Amino acid sequence: MVREKDNKGILRSLDWITITIYILLLCLGWMSVCGASYDFEQAGNIFSLSSRSGMQIVWIGTSLILGVVVLSIDERVFESFSYLIYVGFLVLLAVTPFLARDIKGSMSWIKIGSFSLQPAEFAKFGTALCVARIMSGMEFHMNKMRDFLICAVVVFLPMGLIVMQKETGSALVYLSFFLMFYREGMPGSFLFVGVAAVFYFVVGIRFDETPLFNLPEVSLGTYLVLVGIWIFSAIMIRVYTTLRSPFWWVLGLGGGVSIVGLLFAEFVLPFDAAWVQLSICIVMIGYLLYLALREHVASYLYVALFSLGSLGFFYSTHYVLDHVMEKHQQTRIRVLLGIEDDPRGAGYNVIQAQIAIGSGGLKGKGFLNGTQTKLKYVPEQDTDFIFCTVGEEEGFVGCTVVLVLFLALILRLIHVAERQVYRFGRIYGYCVLSIFFFHVFINVGMVLGLTPVIGIPLPFFSYGGSSLWGFTLLLFILLRIDASRNKQRRR
């Protein structure tokens, strides 16, 4: 009788708005799989289990059953067994390359009977539970370096194991946890460093062979990055230190020397003026180290380390691009940055996806009436590039509806996370939010040619059971924790 009463209380406390959005996304996702996998020669067989649209119904049905099972479990189980779940997935990720078969160069799929599962999709919720358990401890403080490093290791361990499976895209998803870290008190300087690293990489690679003005000896990319390091360091001095004079010395004197160097290279003696800018950065680092010792201010040391690390990162980017990344990854980055034009190779997927979306116009061609997708012009059109099917068949209106639904889901997840009684629920909620946001932003961005093609699914849309089950587990564990918030208040 007590158990029945508890179940009724949970049903009343469930966030039905989130569940409604989830079901709507499942329905629209199934329609997109139908459109992407539909074959004119097999008309009328969209419900057949021999078709992808038919199998997607199976994955949707089992996902709903999985959601109900999760809701029937006591919410304390997820916190109590979080470490065990995490370690279990680490072991599974570690053995996956030895059990998996090679699928397009990836060793991340384990075959079970007639279907395959990708453990990387399920490890996300295990990592989220473990991180939430650690960070909800009484003694945990994000601004303590030891605590931060523990959480970073917990995130990077599965990420490294997934990279060993040659699934770079799935591994990069784990970087989304740093959005949650920021919400829970991670210093903004970490995000600043991340933005700076992206700037160094993109600008340095994109404009490496572009000359500066009329100076063929000077690489525009190198010069801009070195100027960026100098300016970023000056900004950090201004924000993170109390003394203002070093900021003006670094900004003013460095700017003056930089301008003189450019004028000298232009009108007196042609030479690589980037060396002048590099010298400015080195002198600035020395000056900051001197201030750190004289004033006994650790902030100057941190800025100096940031500047030194920036130089090391920038001068290693070409080596990483040319010698660490796979050949197809190098080509994708160069195509994305506009360095190369490869319409029949790395750029083919994006070009065809853009054609499909553009051909849909305002209202689209209608359900199952797309031509680009029916004629299979877009590779991976029912998995990684499924959003192009939405654009072709439902047009701009359909794309807007889908994006609005995802926006509603993300906003609702923020609301659900913020109303949690305990830190464990709130932190787990922001983990879920960060993962969903990363998937939607990167997947839609890569279809539109705005982000690199890294091969990650669009939640509830891309074909397959692993991703659908993984996203369902992520979401419904949060819904189960949220449904007990009133009971937690009475404890």
mmCIF file of C-alpha atoms in Angstrom, residues 141-411:
data_model
loop_
_atom_site.group_PDB
_atom_site.id
_atom_site.type_symbol
_atom_site.label_atom_id
_atom_site.label_comp_id
_atom_site.label_asym_id
_atom_site.label_seq_id
_atom_site.Cartn_x
_atom_site.Cartn_y
_atom_site.Cartn_z
ATOM 1 C CA HIS A 141 35.147 22.922 -3.592
ATOM 2 C CA MET A 142 35.639 23.581 -7.289
ATOM 3 C CA ASN A 143 38.129 26.383 -6.627
ATOM 4 C CA LYS A 144 40.498 23.889 -4.953
ATOM 5 C CA MET A 145 42.975 22.629 -7.532
ATOM 6 C CA ARG A 146 42.988 19.111 -6.063
ATOM 7 C CA ASP A 147 39.196 18.770 -6.294
ATOM 8 C CA PHE A 148 39.121 20.218 -9.798
ATOM 9 C CA LEU A 149 41.849 17.833 -11.011
ATOM 10 C CA ILE A 150 39.965 14.824 -9.591
ATOM 11 C CA CYS A 151 36.868 15.764 -11.588
ATOM 12 C CA ALA A 152 38.946 16.460 -14.692
ATOM 13 C CA VAL A 153 40.548 13.001 -14.437
ATOM 14 C CA VAL A 154 37.110 11.375 -14.069
ATOM 15 C CA VAL A 155 36.069 13.067 -17.330
ATOM 16 C CA PHE A 156 39.309 12.472 -19.252
ATOM 17 C CA LEU A 157 39.589 8.749 -18.422
ATOM 18 C CA PRO A 158 36.572 7.618 -20.524
ATOM 19 C CA MET A 159 37.480 10.256 -23.087
ATOM 20 C CA GLY A 160 40.938 8.708 -23.536
ATOM 21 C CA LEU A 161 39.539 5.170 -23.746
ATOM 22 C CA ILE A 162 37.087 6.271 -26.441
ATOM 23 C CA VAL A 163 39.898 7.923 -28.423
ATOM 24 C CA MET A 164 41.661 4.528 -28.381
ATOM 25 C CA GLN A 165 38.568 3.170 -30.145
ATOM 26 C CA LYS A 166 39.170 5.786 -32.890
ATOM 27 C CA GLU A 167 35.916 7.564 -32.007
ATOM 28 C CA THR A 168 37.199 11.138 -31.732
ATOM 29 C CA GLY A 169 33.731 12.678 -32.085
ATOM 30 C CA SER A 170 32.240 10.686 -29.193
ATOM 31 C CA ALA A 171 35.296 11.507 -27.079
ATOM 32 C CA LEU A 172 34.993 15.252 -27.666
ATOM 33 C CA VAL A 173 31.459 15.183 -26.231
ATOM 34 C CA TYR A 174 33.016 14.762 -22.784
ATOM 35 C CA LEU A 175 34.425 18.296 -23.025
ATOM 36 C CA SER A 176 30.834 19.442 -22.470
ATOM 37 C CA PHE A 177 31.257 18.587 -18.772
ATOM 38 C CA PHE A 178 33.350 21.744 -18.432
ATOM 39 C CA LEU A 179 30.192 23.789 -19.000
ATOM 40 C CA MET A 180 28.800 22.195 -15.855
ATOM 41 C CA PHE A 181 32.104 22.822 -14.051
ATOM 42 C CA TYR A 182 31.748 26.508 -14.867
ATOM 43 C CA ARG A 183 28.211 26.573 -13.430
ATOM 44 C CA GLU A 184 29.469 24.938 -10.236
ATOM 45 C CA GLY A 185 32.248 27.449 -9.599
ATOM 46 C CA MET A 186 35.085 26.725 -12.010
ATOM 47 C CA PRO A 187 37.034 29.990 -12.500
ATOM 48 C CA GLY A 188 36.175 31.843 -15.688
ATOM 49 C CA SER A 189 39.864 31.874 -16.535
ATOM 50 C CA PHE A 190 39.591 28.221 -17.589
ATOM 51 C CA LEU A 191 36.982 29.088 -20.219
ATOM 52 C CA PHE A 192 39.089 32.088 -21.232
ATOM 53 C CA VAL A 193 42.052 29.764 -21.798
ATOM 54 C CA GLY A 194 39.835 27.472 -23.888
ATOM 55 C CA VAL A 195 38.614 30.340 -26.076
ATOM 56 C CA ALA A 196 42.198 31.571 -26.474
ATOM 57 C CA ALA A 197 43.337 28.068 -27.532
ATOM 58 C CA VAL A 198 40.630 27.921 -30.210
ATOM 59 C CA PHE A 199 41.731 31.363 -31.452
ATOM 60 C CA TYR A 200 45.383 30.304 -31.636
ATOM 61 C CA PHE A 201 44.557 27.123 -33.522
ATOM 62 C CA VAL A 202 42.034 28.530 -35.999
ATOM 63 C CA VAL A 203 43.833 31.796 -36.811
ATOM 64 C CA GLY A 204 47.278 30.208 -36.811
ATOM 65 C CA ILE A 205 46.285 27.434 -39.218
ATOM 66 C CA ARG A 206 43.875 29.443 -41.390
ATOM 67 C CA PHE A 207 46.215 32.363 -42.139
ATOM 68 C CA ASP A 208 49.543 30.572 -41.888
ATOM 69 C CA GLU A 209 50.388 31.031 -45.579
ATOM 70 C CA THR A 210 48.782 34.482 -45.914
ATOM 71 C CA PRO A 211 51.336 37.343 -45.987
ATOM 72 C CA LEU A 212 50.888 40.392 -43.770
ATOM 73 C CA PHE A 213 50.262 43.503 -45.920
ATOM 74 C CA ASN A 214 53.125 43.732 -48.450
ATOM 75 C CA LEU A 215 55.494 41.689 -46.328
ATOM 76 C CA PRO A 216 55.812 38.205 -47.848
ATOM 77 C CA GLU A 217 58.280 37.293 -45.084
ATOM 78 C CA VAL A 218 55.607 37.737 -42.393
ATOM 79 C CA SER A 219 52.889 35.106 -41.839
ATOM 80 C CA LEU A 220 49.613 36.833 -41.014
ATOM 81 C CA GLY A 221 48.509 33.861 -38.905
ATOM 82 C CA THR A 222 51.671 33.805 -36.783
ATOM 83 C CA TYR A 223 51.636 37.567 -36.324
ATOM 84 C CA LEU A 224 47.958 37.697 -35.301
ATOM 85 C CA VAL A 225 48.380 34.868 -32.788
ATOM 86 C CA LEU A 226 51.419 36.515 -31.189
ATOM 87 C CA VAL A 227 49.502 39.797 -30.975
ATOM 88 C CA GLY A 228 46.612 37.834 -29.456
ATOM 89 C CA ILE A 229 48.876 36.281 -26.797
ATOM 90 C CA TRP A 230 50.178 39.731 -25.883
ATOM 91 C CA ILE A 231 46.684 41.300 -25.693
ATOM 92 C CA PHE A 232 45.123 38.329 -23.840
ATOM 93 C CA SER A 233 47.932 38.451 -21.291
ATOM 94 C CA ALA A 234 47.418 42.191 -20.807
ATOM 95 C CA ILE A 235 43.693 41.598 -20.252
ATOM 96 C CA MET A 236 44.442 38.924 -17.642
ATOM 97 C CA ILE A 237 46.819 41.314 -15.862
ATOM 98 C CA ARG A 238 44.060 43.920 -15.774
ATOM 99 C CA VAL A 239 41.399 41.493 -14.506
ATOM 100 C CA TYR A 240 43.297 39.215 -12.129
ATOM 101 C CA THR A 241 45.821 41.555 -10.496
ATOM 102 C CA THR A 242 45.465 44.619 -8.259
ATOM 103 C CA LEU A 243 48.339 46.705 -9.648
ATOM 104 C CA ARG A 244 47.341 48.646 -12.784
ATOM 105 C CA SER A 245 50.713 49.990 -13.954
ATOM 106 C CA PRO A 246 51.938 46.625 -15.376
ATOM 107 C CA PHE A 247 48.837 46.526 -17.589
ATOM 108 C CA TRP A 248 49.692 49.874 -19.185
ATOM 109 C CA TRP A 249 53.388 49.006 -19.458
ATOM 110 C CA VAL A 250 52.614 45.729 -21.247
ATOM 111 C CA LEU A 251 49.915 47.218 -23.496
ATOM 112 C CA GLY A 252 51.530 50.565 -24.260
ATOM 113 C CA LEU A 253 55.197 49.653 -24.611
ATOM 114 C CA GLY A 254 54.416 46.392 -26.377
ATOM 115 C CA GLY A 255 52.118 48.142 -28.855
ATOM 116 C CA GLY A 256 54.692 50.841 -29.581
ATOM 117 C CA VAL A 257 57.486 48.348 -30.237
ATOM 118 C CA SER A 258 55.167 46.271 -32.429
ATOM 119 C CA ILE A 259 54.269 49.245 -34.621
ATOM 120 C CA VAL A 260 57.909 50.333 -34.936
ATOM 121 C CA GLY A 261 58.879 46.802 -35.953
ATOM 122 C CA LEU A 262 56.239 46.695 -38.692
ATOM 123 C CA LEU A 263 57.267 50.111 -40.058
ATOM 124 C CA PHE A 264 60.930 49.090 -40.046
ATOM 125 C CA ALA A 265 60.144 45.865 -41.927
ATOM 126 C CA GLU A 266 57.984 47.755 -44.451
ATOM 127 C CA PHE A 267 60.186 50.745 -45.265
ATOM 128 C CA VAL A 268 63.759 50.002 -44.117
ATOM 129 C CA LEU A 269 64.796 46.362 -44.054
ATOM 130 C CA PRO A 270 62.407 43.544 -45.020
ATOM 131 C CA PHE A 271 62.427 40.824 -42.351
ATOM 132 C CA ASP A 272 59.972 38.623 -40.451
ATOM 133 C CA ALA A 273 58.354 41.137 -38.070
ATOM 134 C CA ALA A 274 56.773 38.239 -36.185
ATOM 135 C CA TRP A 275 60.130 37.882 -34.448
ATOM 136 C CA VAL A 276 59.609 41.339 -32.962
ATOM 137 C CA GLN A 277 56.205 40.280 -31.653
ATOM 138 C CA LEU A 278 57.652 37.051 -30.287
ATOM 139 C CA SER A 279 60.349 39.060 -28.506
ATOM 140 C CA ILE A 280 57.649 41.268 -26.970
ATOM 141 C CA CYS A 281 55.897 38.157 -25.604
ATOM 142 C CA ILE A 282 59.147 36.762 -24.184
ATOM 143 C CA VAL A 283 60.073 40.083 -22.532
ATOM 144 C CA MET A 284 56.520 40.314 -21.138
ATOM 145 C CA ILE A 285 56.824 36.824 -19.616
ATOM 146 C CA GLY A 286 60.128 37.784 -18.022
ATOM 147 C CA TYR A 287 58.603 41.002 -16.678
ATOM 148 C CA LEU A 288 55.673 39.109 -15.157
ATOM 149 C CA LEU A 289 58.003 36.595 -13.489
ATOM 150 C CA TYR A 290 60.007 39.501 -12.072
ATOM 151 C CA LEU A 291 56.826 41.099 -10.684
ATOM 152 C CA ALA A 292 55.734 37.769 -9.178
ATOM 153 C CA LEU A 293 59.007 37.531 -7.262
ATOM 154 C CA ARG A 294 59.167 41.203 -6.271
ATOM 155 C CA GLU A 295 55.512 41.725 -5.286
ATOM 156 C CA HIS A 296 54.909 38.144 -4.059
ATOM 157 C CA VAL A 297 51.716 38.095 -6.153
ATOM 158 C CA ALA A 298 50.848 34.642 -7.518
ATOM 159 C CA SER A 299 48.545 36.133 -10.175
ATOM 160 C CA TYR A 300 51.544 37.438 -12.116
ATOM 161 C CA LEU A 301 53.022 33.943 -12.124
ATOM 162 C CA TYR A 302 49.746 32.500 -13.435
ATOM 163 C CA VAL A 303 49.571 35.061 -16.267
ATOM 164 C CA ALA A 304 53.215 34.326 -17.137
ATOM 165 C CA LEU A 305 52.437 30.599 -17.265
ATOM 166 C CA PHE A 306 49.394 31.345 -19.448
ATOM 167 C CA SER A 307 51.574 33.325 -21.888
ATOM 168 C CA LEU A 308 54.289 30.667 -21.913
ATOM 169 C CA GLY A 309 51.704 27.912 -22.384
ATOM 170 C CA SER A 310 50.073 29.890 -25.198
ATOM 171 C CA LEU A 311 53.392 30.075 -27.059
ATOM 172 C CA GLY A 312 53.964 26.349 -26.568
ATOM 173 C CA PHE A 313 50.436 25.494 -27.693
ATOM 174 C CA PHE A 314 50.601 27.682 -30.794
ATOM 175 C CA TYR A 315 53.968 26.398 -31.996
ATOM 176 C CA SER A 316 52.774 22.807 -31.523
ATOM 177 C CA THR A 317 49.519 23.190 -33.485
ATOM 178 C CA HIS A 318 51.107 22.477 -36.862
ATOM 179 C CA TYR A 319 52.830 19.389 -35.526
ATOM 180 C CA VAL A 320 49.542 18.111 -34.047
ATOM 181 C CA LEU A 321 47.678 18.812 -37.284
ATOM 182 C CA ASP A 322 50.276 17.236 -39.558
ATOM 183 C CA HIS A 323 51.559 14.339 -37.436
ATOM 184 C CA VAL A 324 49.033 13.494 -34.712
ATOM 185 C CA MET A 325 45.662 13.834 -36.444
ATOM 186 C CA GLU A 326 44.494 11.276 -38.989
ATOM 187 C CA LYS A 327 44.633 12.227 -42.661
ATOM 188 C CA HIS A 328 40.843 12.547 -42.967
ATOM 189 C CA GLN A 329 40.736 14.747 -39.855
ATOM 190 C CA GLN A 330 43.405 17.048 -41.299
ATOM 191 C CA THR A 331 41.438 17.388 -44.522
ATOM 192 C CA ARG A 332 38.161 18.093 -42.702
ATOM 193 C CA ILE A 333 39.756 20.888 -40.671
ATOM 194 C CA ARG A 334 41.401 22.459 -43.727
ATOM 195 C CA VAL A 335 38.133 22.287 -45.674
ATOM 196 C CA LEU A 336 36.188 23.795 -42.771
ATOM 197 C CA LEU A 337 38.688 26.650 -42.430
ATOM 198 C CA GLY A 338 38.601 27.317 -46.168
ATOM 199 C CA ILE A 339 42.241 26.348 -46.731
ATOM 200 C CA GLU A 340 41.358 23.537 -49.133
ATOM 201 C CA ASP A 341 38.457 22.906 -51.476
ATOM 202 C CA ASP A 342 37.532 19.235 -51.597
ATOM 203 C CA PRO A 343 33.985 18.975 -53.006
ATOM 204 C CA ARG A 344 34.382 15.291 -53.835
ATOM 205 C CA GLY A 345 36.126 14.288 -50.619
ATOM 206 C CA ALA A 346 35.979 15.748 -47.118
ATOM 207 C CA GLY A 347 33.668 18.585 -48.167
ATOM 208 C CA TYR A 348 31.231 16.352 -50.039
ATOM 209 C CA ASN A 349 28.987 15.511 -47.064
ATOM 210 C CA VAL A 350 28.549 19.132 -46.020
ATOM 211 C CA ILE A 351 27.979 20.377 -49.575
ATOM 212 C CA GLN A 352 25.301 17.770 -50.254
ATOM 213 C CA ALA A 353 23.666 18.418 -46.869
ATOM 214 C CA GLN A 354 23.526 22.148 -47.618
ATOM 215 C CA ILE A 355 22.022 21.457 -51.053
ATOM 216 C CA ALA A 356 19.371 19.228 -49.450
ATOM 217 C CA ILE A 357 18.470 21.820 -46.812
ATOM 218 C CA GLY A 358 18.437 24.659 -49.348
ATOM 219 C CA SER A 359 16.220 22.717 -51.736
ATOM 220 C CA GLY A 360 13.540 22.467 -49.043
ATOM 221 C CA GLY A 361 12.819 26.187 -49.167
ATOM 222 C CA LEU A 362 10.339 27.643 -46.709
ATOM 223 C CA LYS A 363 7.857 24.777 -46.256
ATOM 224 C CA GLY A 364 9.816 21.817 -47.629
ATOM 225 C CA LYS A 365 8.955 19.208 -50.223
ATOM 226 C CA GLY A 366 6.713 17.201 -47.925
ATOM 227 C CA PHE A 367 7.012 13.955 -46.005
ATOM 228 C CA LEU A 368 8.848 11.266 -48.051
ATOM 229 C CA ASN A 369 9.099 13.633 -51.037
ATOM 230 C CA GLY A 370 12.728 14.691 -50.685
ATOM 231 C CA THR A 371 14.877 14.045 -53.736
ATOM 232 C CA GLN A 372 18.424 14.576 -52.444
ATOM 233 C CA THR A 373 17.857 12.137 -49.598
ATOM 234 C CA LYS A 374 15.828 9.613 -51.597
ATOM 235 C CA LEU A 375 18.577 9.413 -54.215
ATOM 236 C CA LYS A 376 21.152 8.938 -51.445
ATOM 237 C CA TYR A 377 23.256 11.972 -52.321
ATOM 238 C CA VAL A 378 23.984 12.698 -48.654
ATOM 239 C CA PRO A 379 26.195 10.118 -46.893
ATOM 240 C CA GLU A 380 25.131 9.154 -43.352
ATOM 241 C CA GLN A 381 21.844 10.956 -43.981
ATOM 242 C CA ASP A 382 19.900 8.918 -41.420
ATOM 243 C CA THR A 383 22.534 9.190 -38.666
ATOM 244 C CA ASP A 384 25.012 12.063 -38.357
ATOM 245 C CA PHE A 385 23.487 14.179 -41.158
ATOM 246 C CA ILE A 386 19.818 13.519 -40.465
ATOM 247 C CA PHE A 387 19.065 17.213 -39.929
ATOM 248 C CA CYS A 388 19.363 17.752 -43.690
ATOM 249 C CA THR A 389 16.315 15.483 -44.109
ATOM 250 C CA VAL A 390 14.336 17.813 -41.851
ATOM 251 C CA GLY A 391 15.392 20.773 -43.973
ATOM 252 C CA GLU A 392 14.562 19.139 -47.293
ATOM 253 C CA GLU A 393 11.182 17.633 -46.394
ATOM 254 C CA GLU A 394 9.913 20.150 -43.826
ATOM 255 C CA GLY A 395 11.792 23.247 -44.974
ATOM 256 C CA PHE A 396 12.753 26.258 -42.905
ATOM 257 C CA VAL A 397 9.538 25.926 -40.904
ATOM 258 C CA GLY A 398 10.319 22.335 -39.926
ATOM 259 C CA CYS A 399 13.915 23.179 -38.993
ATOM 260 C CA THR A 400 12.664 26.028 -36.829
ATOM 261 C CA VAL A 401 10.162 23.771 -35.054
ATOM 262 C CA VAL A 402 12.854 21.183 -34.317
ATOM 263 C CA LEU A 403 15.328 23.777 -33.041
ATOM 264 C CA VAL A 404 12.650 25.441 -30.912
ATOM 265 C CA LEU A 405 11.826 22.061 -29.360
ATOM 266 C CA PHE A 406 15.488 21.477 -28.551
ATOM 267 C CA LEU A 407 15.699 24.988 -27.106
ATOM 268 C CA ALA A 408 12.603 24.272 -24.991
ATOM 269 C CA LEU A 409 14.200 21.030 -23.771
ATOM 270 C CA ILE A 410 17.440 22.803 -22.814
ATOM 271 C CA LEU A 411 15.594 25.606 -21.005
#
